[in-house]
Amino acid sequence: MESSAEMYELSAQKICQLDPFRDDPIKPDYLVTDMEVGNNSDAVHPEGDKSGSPEMLARDFCYCTKCTVMPTREENVCCKNKRFSVSMPDSSCVTEHEDFDRIVNKTVLTINLKTVWNTGLVDTNDMDINNRNLRYSAYRSLCIWLRDGKRKKSYRSSLPSCVVTSVRQLYPDATYTGYRVRSPVLKKKMNLKKTRN
């Protein structure tokens, strides 16, 4: 057993072997703030990037018991994460909130889509009322609801896994786009501005 020593007494090799974080607990994802996550898609998980790997389990990030494992780390977020302003008691999920069913109602989502399309902003590939566009409308509405309408500049973040899973069950499709770090809509808007100038 080695005795304790002052840093200046250790060799460079011994100093390199020190692990300054060996006793620190890993911060659970639900305590991670927006500023800590940021837009950095290269962020490294404390135990290595487990996203999409078989050893990643919903219990590693889920506190509402309704989350499923998603393909990327950014998508593996629970509704209990403090970045979301809608809170539920104990292990209840936001998908059980009385407003959730109202927001994802097909009639409400259809009106949202038509309102957006009538403003001249067509963010969808087509202007049909189909499951893909209904999911898009649900994600937009739920993002505003979960964040209390507040955005930090152009910061994008994924919705909770439980919310995405619930919306996909309501409006299923053969394939899903998944979370995108960069907005394709923003790119369209920027290109439109360039062509106007």
PDB file of C-alpha atoms in Angstrom:
ATOM      1  CA  MET A   1       0.000   0.000   0.000  1.00  0.00           C
ATOM      2  CA  GLU A   2       1.362   3.374  -0.956  1.00  0.00           C
ATOM      3  CA  SER A   3       1.527   6.152   1.581  1.00  0.00           C
ATOM      4  CA  SER A   4       0.091   9.556   0.777  1.00  0.00           C
ATOM      5  CA  ALA A   5       2.464  12.032  -0.809  1.00  0.00           C
ATOM      6  CA  GLU A   6       2.436  15.676  -1.796  1.00  0.00           C
ATOM      7  CA  MET A   7       2.037  16.424  -5.517  1.00  0.00           C
ATOM      8  CA  TYR A   8       5.520  17.916  -5.779  1.00  0.00           C
ATOM      9  CA  GLU A   9       6.988  14.629  -4.484  1.00  0.00           C
ATOM     10  CA  LEU A  10       5.396  12.509  -7.240  1.00  0.00           C
ATOM     11  CA  SER A  11       7.070  11.672 -10.532  1.00  0.00           C
ATOM     12  CA  ALA A  12       5.469  12.836 -13.787  1.00  0.00           C
ATOM     13  CA  GLN A  13       4.446   9.253 -14.520  1.00  0.00           C
ATOM     14  CA  LYS A  14       2.633   8.945 -11.161  1.00  0.00           C
ATOM     15  CA  ILE A  15       0.908  12.302 -11.666  1.00  0.00           C
ATOM     16  CA  CYS A  16      -0.380  11.151 -15.076  1.00  0.00           C
ATOM     17  CA  GLN A  17      -1.881   8.066 -13.405  1.00  0.00           C
ATOM     18  CA  LEU A  18      -3.948  10.125 -10.974  1.00  0.00           C
ATOM     19  CA  ASP A  19      -7.661  10.282 -11.607  1.00  0.00           C
ATOM     20  CA  PRO A  20      -8.938  13.542 -10.095  1.00  0.00           C
ATOM     21  CA  PHE A  21     -12.575  12.507 -10.571  1.00  0.00           C
ATOM     22  CA  ARG A  22     -12.397   8.969  -9.177  1.00  0.00           C
ATOM     23  CA  ASP A  23     -14.615   9.725  -6.173  1.00  0.00           C
ATOM     24  CA  ASP A  24     -17.116  12.004  -7.883  1.00  0.00           C
ATOM     25  CA  PRO A  25     -20.526  10.486  -8.611  1.00  0.00           C
ATOM     26  CA  ILE A  26     -21.800  10.673 -12.176  1.00  0.00           C
ATOM     27  CA  LYS A  27     -24.396  13.409 -12.557  1.00  0.00           C
ATOM     28  CA  PRO A  28     -27.739  11.912 -13.658  1.00  0.00           C
ATOM     29  CA  ASP A  29     -29.081  13.192 -17.009  1.00  0.00           C
ATOM     30  CA  TYR A  30     -32.192  14.670 -15.399  1.00  0.00           C
ATOM     31  CA  LEU A  31     -29.924  17.110 -13.520  1.00  0.00           C
ATOM     32  CA  VAL A  32     -27.970  18.194 -16.598  1.00  0.00           C
ATOM     33  CA  THR A  33     -28.864  21.726 -17.688  1.00  0.00           C
ATOM     34  CA  ASP A  34     -29.182  23.099 -21.212  1.00  0.00           C
ATOM     35  CA  MET A  35     -25.941  24.996 -20.850  1.00  0.00           C
ATOM     36  CA  GLU A  36     -24.062  21.807 -19.924  1.00  0.00           C
ATOM     37  CA  VAL A  37     -25.487  19.910 -22.895  1.00  0.00           C
ATOM     38  CA  GLY A  38     -25.265  22.782 -25.400  1.00  0.00           C
ATOM     39  CA  ASN A  39     -25.317  22.090 -29.126  1.00  0.00           C
ATOM     40  CA  ASN A  40     -22.201  19.972 -28.976  1.00  0.00           C
ATOM     41  CA  SER A  41     -23.063  16.732 -30.722  1.00  0.00           C
ATOM     42  CA  ASP A  42     -19.550  15.480 -29.941  1.00  0.00           C
ATOM     43  CA  ALA A  43     -20.179  15.578 -26.187  1.00  0.00           C
ATOM     44  CA  VAL A  44     -18.819  12.503 -24.477  1.00  0.00           C
ATOM     45  CA  HIS A  45     -20.874  10.516 -22.002  1.00  0.00           C
ATOM     46  CA  PRO A  46     -18.999  10.028 -18.699  1.00  0.00           C
ATOM     47  CA  GLU A  47     -18.882   6.272 -19.274  1.00  0.00           C
ATOM     48  CA  GLY A  48     -18.316   6.519 -23.023  1.00  0.00           C
ATOM     49  CA  ASP A  49     -21.012   6.978 -25.645  1.00  0.00           C
ATOM     50  CA  LYS A  50     -23.475   4.171 -25.080  1.00  0.00           C
ATOM     51  CA  SER A  51     -26.089   5.579 -27.410  1.00  0.00           C
ATOM     52  CA  GLY A  52     -27.726   2.947 -29.519  1.00  0.00           C
ATOM     53  CA  SER A  53     -25.645   0.151 -28.008  1.00  0.00           C
ATOM     54  CA  PRO A  54     -27.336  -2.919 -26.524  1.00  0.00           C
ATOM     55  CA  GLU A  55     -25.982  -2.216 -23.028  1.00  0.00           C
ATOM     56  CA  MET A  56     -27.808   1.150 -22.888  1.00  0.00           C
ATOM     57  CA  LEU A  57     -31.007   0.678 -20.922  1.00  0.00           C
ATOM     58  CA  ALA A  58     -33.897   3.053 -20.305  1.00  0.00           C
ATOM     59  CA  ARG A  59     -33.242   2.773 -16.567  1.00  0.00           C
ATOM     60  CA  ASP A  60     -29.902   4.513 -17.190  1.00  0.00           C
ATOM     61  CA  PHE A  61     -31.695   7.808 -17.916  1.00  0.00           C
ATOM     62  CA  CYS A  62     -35.427   7.309 -17.260  1.00  0.00           C
ATOM     63  CA  TYR A  63     -37.138   8.366 -14.032  1.00  0.00           C
ATOM     64  CA  CYS A  64     -40.763   8.218 -15.221  1.00  0.00           C
ATOM     65  CA  THR A  65     -40.616   4.511 -16.233  1.00  0.00           C
ATOM     66  CA  LYS A  66     -42.077   5.192 -19.700  1.00  0.00           C
ATOM     67  CA  CYS A  67     -38.939   6.004 -21.710  1.00  0.00           C
ATOM     68  CA  THR A  68     -37.460   3.769 -24.376  1.00  0.00           C
ATOM     69  CA  VAL A  69     -33.880   3.735 -25.619  1.00  0.00           C
ATOM     70  CA  MET A  70     -33.424   5.993 -28.647  1.00  0.00           C
ATOM     71  CA  PRO A  71     -30.641   5.884 -31.277  1.00  0.00           C
ATOM     72  CA  THR A  72     -28.593   8.853 -30.003  1.00  0.00           C
ATOM     73  CA  ARG A  73     -27.531  10.170 -26.610  1.00  0.00           C
ATOM     74  CA  GLU A  74     -29.313  13.484 -27.205  1.00  0.00           C
ATOM     75  CA  GLU A  75     -32.609  11.613 -27.587  1.00  0.00           C
ATOM     76  CA  ASN A  76     -32.163   9.558 -24.415  1.00  0.00           C
ATOM     77  CA  VAL A  77     -33.704  12.154 -22.099  1.00  0.00           C
ATOM     78  CA  CYS A  78     -36.493  11.722 -19.571  1.00  0.00           C
ATOM     79  CA  CYS A  79     -39.371  14.140 -18.983  1.00  0.00           C
ATOM     80  CA  LYS A  80     -38.059  14.512 -15.429  1.00  0.00           C
ATOM     81  CA  ASN A  81     -35.017  16.401 -16.765  1.00  0.00           C
ATOM     82  CA  LYS A  82     -35.000  19.888 -15.257  1.00  0.00           C
ATOM     83  CA  ARG A  83     -34.842  21.565 -18.678  1.00  0.00           C
ATOM     84  CA  PHE A  84     -38.560  20.846 -19.009  1.00  0.00           C
ATOM     85  CA  SER A  85     -40.924  23.117 -17.100  1.00  0.00           C
ATOM     86  CA  VAL A  86     -43.907  20.762 -16.879  1.00  0.00           C
ATOM     87  CA  SER A  87     -43.468  18.694 -13.764  1.00  0.00           C
ATOM     88  CA  MET A  88     -45.358  15.684 -12.521  1.00  0.00           C
ATOM     89  CA  PRO A  89     -45.388  14.140  -9.055  1.00  0.00           C
ATOM     90  CA  ASP A  90     -42.893  11.380  -8.235  1.00  0.00           C
ATOM     91  CA  SER A  91     -42.600   8.803 -11.003  1.00  0.00           C
ATOM     92  CA  SER A  92     -45.553  10.060 -13.066  1.00  0.00           C
ATOM     93  CA  CYS A  93     -44.827  10.842 -16.698  1.00  0.00           C
ATOM     94  CA  VAL A  94     -45.818  14.007 -18.591  1.00  0.00           C
ATOM     95  CA  THR A  95     -47.636  11.738 -21.047  1.00  0.00           C
ATOM     96  CA  GLU A  96     -50.131  11.180 -18.191  1.00  0.00           C
ATOM     97  CA  HIS A  97     -50.737  14.939 -17.805  1.00  0.00           C
ATOM     98  CA  GLU A  98     -54.274  16.019 -18.687  1.00  0.00           C
ATOM     99  CA  ASP A  99     -52.976  18.592 -21.204  1.00  0.00           C
ATOM    100  CA  PHE A 100     -50.859  16.046 -23.082  1.00  0.00           C
ATOM    101  CA  ASP A 101     -53.891  14.310 -24.624  1.00  0.00           C
ATOM    102  CA  ARG A 102     -55.360  17.667 -25.621  1.00  0.00           C
ATOM    103  CA  ILE A 103     -52.153  18.762 -27.319  1.00  0.00           C
ATOM    104  CA  VAL A 104     -51.723  15.564 -29.355  1.00  0.00           C
ATOM    105  CA  ASN A 105     -55.391  15.456 -30.380  1.00  0.00           C
ATOM    106  CA  LYS A 106     -55.627  15.018 -34.172  1.00  0.00           C
ATOM    107  CA  THR A 107     -58.009  17.972 -34.609  1.00  0.00           C
ATOM    108  CA  VAL A 108     -55.734  20.315 -32.646  1.00  0.00           C
ATOM    109  CA  LEU A 109     -52.659  19.172 -34.591  1.00  0.00           C
ATOM    110  CA  THR A 110     -54.482  19.591 -37.908  1.00  0.00           C
ATOM    111  CA  ILE A 111     -55.441  23.164 -36.998  1.00  0.00           C
ATOM    112  CA  ASN A 112     -51.822  23.858 -35.965  1.00  0.00           C
ATOM    113  CA  LEU A 113     -50.544  22.556 -39.298  1.00  0.00           C
ATOM    114  CA  LYS A 114     -53.057  24.568 -41.332  1.00  0.00           C
ATOM    115  CA  THR A 115     -52.256  27.707 -39.318  1.00  0.00           C
ATOM    116  CA  VAL A 116     -48.535  27.313 -39.994  1.00  0.00           C
ATOM    117  CA  TRP A 117     -49.158  26.564 -43.686  1.00  0.00           C
ATOM    118  CA  ASN A 118     -51.476  29.605 -44.009  1.00  0.00           C
ATOM    119  CA  THR A 119     -48.707  31.902 -42.786  1.00  0.00           C
ATOM    120  CA  GLY A 120     -46.701  30.898 -45.831  1.00  0.00           C
ATOM    121  CA  LEU A 121     -44.206  28.861 -43.867  1.00  0.00           C
ATOM    122  CA  VAL A 122     -44.227  25.309 -45.175  1.00  0.00           C
ATOM    123  CA  ASP A 123     -41.846  23.338 -42.957  1.00  0.00           C
ATOM    124  CA  THR A 124     -43.150  19.981 -44.150  1.00  0.00           C
ATOM    125  CA  ASN A 125     -42.429  18.052 -47.353  1.00  0.00           C
ATOM    126  CA  ASP A 126     -46.075  18.280 -48.391  1.00  0.00           C
ATOM    127  CA  MET A 127     -49.310  19.868 -47.223  1.00  0.00           C
ATOM    128  CA  ASP A 128     -51.206  16.663 -46.561  1.00  0.00           C
ATOM    129  CA  ILE A 129     -52.722  15.666 -43.253  1.00  0.00           C
ATOM    130  CA  ASN A 130     -50.776  12.456 -42.690  1.00  0.00           C
ATOM    131  CA  ASN A 131     -49.065  10.826 -39.714  1.00  0.00           C
ATOM    132  CA  ARG A 132     -45.660  12.326 -40.548  1.00  0.00           C
ATOM    133  CA  ASN A 133     -47.024  15.878 -40.547  1.00  0.00           C
ATOM    134  CA  LEU A 134     -49.162  15.219 -37.466  1.00  0.00           C
ATOM    135  CA  ARG A 135     -46.043  14.043 -35.603  1.00  0.00           C
ATOM    136  CA  TYR A 136     -44.221  17.182 -36.736  1.00  0.00           C
ATOM    137  CA  SER A 137     -47.068  19.355 -35.428  1.00  0.00           C
ATOM    138  CA  ALA A 138     -47.166  17.391 -32.158  1.00  0.00           C
ATOM    139  CA  TYR A 139     -43.404  17.786 -31.636  1.00  0.00           C
ATOM    140  CA  ARG A 140     -43.613  21.555 -32.243  1.00  0.00           C
ATOM    141  CA  SER A 141     -46.544  21.961 -29.854  1.00  0.00           C
ATOM    142  CA  LEU A 142     -45.076  19.698 -27.171  1.00  0.00           C
ATOM    143  CA  CYS A 143     -41.747  21.496 -27.319  1.00  0.00           C
ATOM    144  CA  ILE A 144     -43.483  24.809 -26.599  1.00  0.00           C
ATOM    145  CA  TRP A 145     -45.596  23.237 -23.847  1.00  0.00           C
ATOM    146  CA  LEU A 146     -42.710  21.421 -22.133  1.00  0.00           C
ATOM    147  CA  ARG A 147     -40.463  24.479 -22.219  1.00  0.00           C
ATOM    148  CA  ASP A 148     -43.192  26.928 -21.245  1.00  0.00           C
ATOM    149  CA  GLY A 149     -42.655  28.686 -24.566  1.00  0.00           C
ATOM    150  CA  LYS A 150     -39.116  29.734 -23.600  1.00  0.00           C
ATOM    151  CA  ARG A 151     -36.156  29.303 -25.919  1.00  0.00           C
ATOM    152  CA  LYS A 152     -32.554  30.140 -25.379  1.00  0.00           C
ATOM    153  CA  LYS A 153     -31.488  31.765 -28.630  1.00  0.00           C
ATOM    154  CA  SER A 154     -31.409  29.080 -31.318  1.00  0.00           C
ATOM    155  CA  TYR A 155     -30.763  26.227 -28.912  1.00  0.00           C
ATOM    156  CA  ARG A 156     -32.327  22.976 -30.044  1.00  0.00           C
ATOM    157  CA  SER A 157     -32.835  19.979 -27.843  1.00  0.00           C
ATOM    158  CA  SER A 158     -34.670  16.727 -28.209  1.00  0.00           C
ATOM    159  CA  LEU A 159     -37.974  15.967 -26.603  1.00  0.00           C
ATOM    160  CA  PRO A 160     -38.138  13.370 -23.838  1.00  0.00           C
ATOM    161  CA  SER A 161     -37.983   9.775 -25.011  1.00  0.00           C
ATOM    162  CA  CYS A 162     -41.343   8.989 -23.387  1.00  0.00           C
ATOM    163  CA  VAL A 163     -43.001  11.850 -25.296  1.00  0.00           C
ATOM    164  CA  VAL A 164     -41.521  10.840 -28.668  1.00  0.00           C
ATOM    165  CA  THR A 165     -42.512   7.212 -28.093  1.00  0.00           C
ATOM    166  CA  SER A 166     -46.068   8.213 -27.205  1.00  0.00           C
ATOM    167  CA  VAL A 167     -46.430  10.429 -30.301  1.00  0.00           C
ATOM    168  CA  ARG A 168     -45.014   7.662 -32.510  1.00  0.00           C
ATOM    169  CA  GLN A 169     -47.572   5.230 -31.086  1.00  0.00           C
ATOM    170  CA  LEU A 170     -50.409   7.660 -31.826  1.00  0.00           C
ATOM    171  CA  TYR A 171     -49.201   8.507 -35.343  1.00  0.00           C
ATOM    172  CA  PRO A 172     -47.124   5.533 -36.550  1.00  0.00           C
ATOM    173  CA  ASP A 173     -45.072   5.351 -39.728  1.00  0.00           C
ATOM    174  CA  ALA A 174     -42.681   2.916 -41.404  1.00  0.00           C
ATOM    175  CA  THR A 175     -39.660   5.176 -40.828  1.00  0.00           C
ATOM    176  CA  TYR A 176     -38.882   8.066 -38.515  1.00  0.00           C
ATOM    177  CA  THR A 177     -36.584  11.041 -39.020  1.00  0.00           C
ATOM    178  CA  GLY A 178     -35.344  11.196 -35.432  1.00  0.00           C
ATOM    179  CA  TYR A 179     -33.770  14.168 -33.709  1.00  0.00           C
ATOM    180  CA  ARG A 180     -31.651  16.539 -35.782  1.00  0.00           C
ATOM    181  CA  VAL A 181     -29.111  18.809 -34.099  1.00  0.00           C
ATOM    182  CA  ARG A 182     -29.380  21.328 -36.949  1.00  0.00           C
ATOM    183  CA  SER A 183     -32.767  22.466 -38.152  1.00  0.00           C
ATOM    184  CA  PRO A 184     -33.486  21.775 -41.843  1.00  0.00           C
ATOM    185  CA  VAL A 185     -36.162  24.490 -41.630  1.00  0.00           C
ATOM    186  CA  LEU A 186     -33.606  27.091 -40.565  1.00  0.00           C
ATOM    187  CA  LYS A 187     -31.424  26.113 -43.526  1.00  0.00           C
ATOM    188  CA  LYS A 188     -34.405  26.595 -45.885  1.00  0.00           C
ATOM    189  CA  LYS A 189     -35.115  30.028 -44.369  1.00  0.00           C
ATOM    190  CA  MET A 190     -31.477  31.095 -44.732  1.00  0.00           C
ATOM    191  CA  ASN A 191     -31.392  29.968 -48.364  1.00  0.00           C
ATOM    192  CA  LEU A 192     -34.665  31.825 -49.033  1.00  0.00           C
ATOM    193  CA  LYS A 193     -33.209  35.035 -47.554  1.00  0.00           C
ATOM    194  CA  LYS A 194     -30.105  34.707 -49.744  1.00  0.00           C
ATOM    195  CA  THR A 195     -32.183  34.317 -52.923  1.00  0.00           C
ATOM    196  CA  ARG A 196     -34.266  37.393 -52.034  1.00  0.00           C
ATOM    197  CA  ASN A 197     -31.202  39.613 -51.622  1.00  0.00           C
TER     198      ASN A 197
END
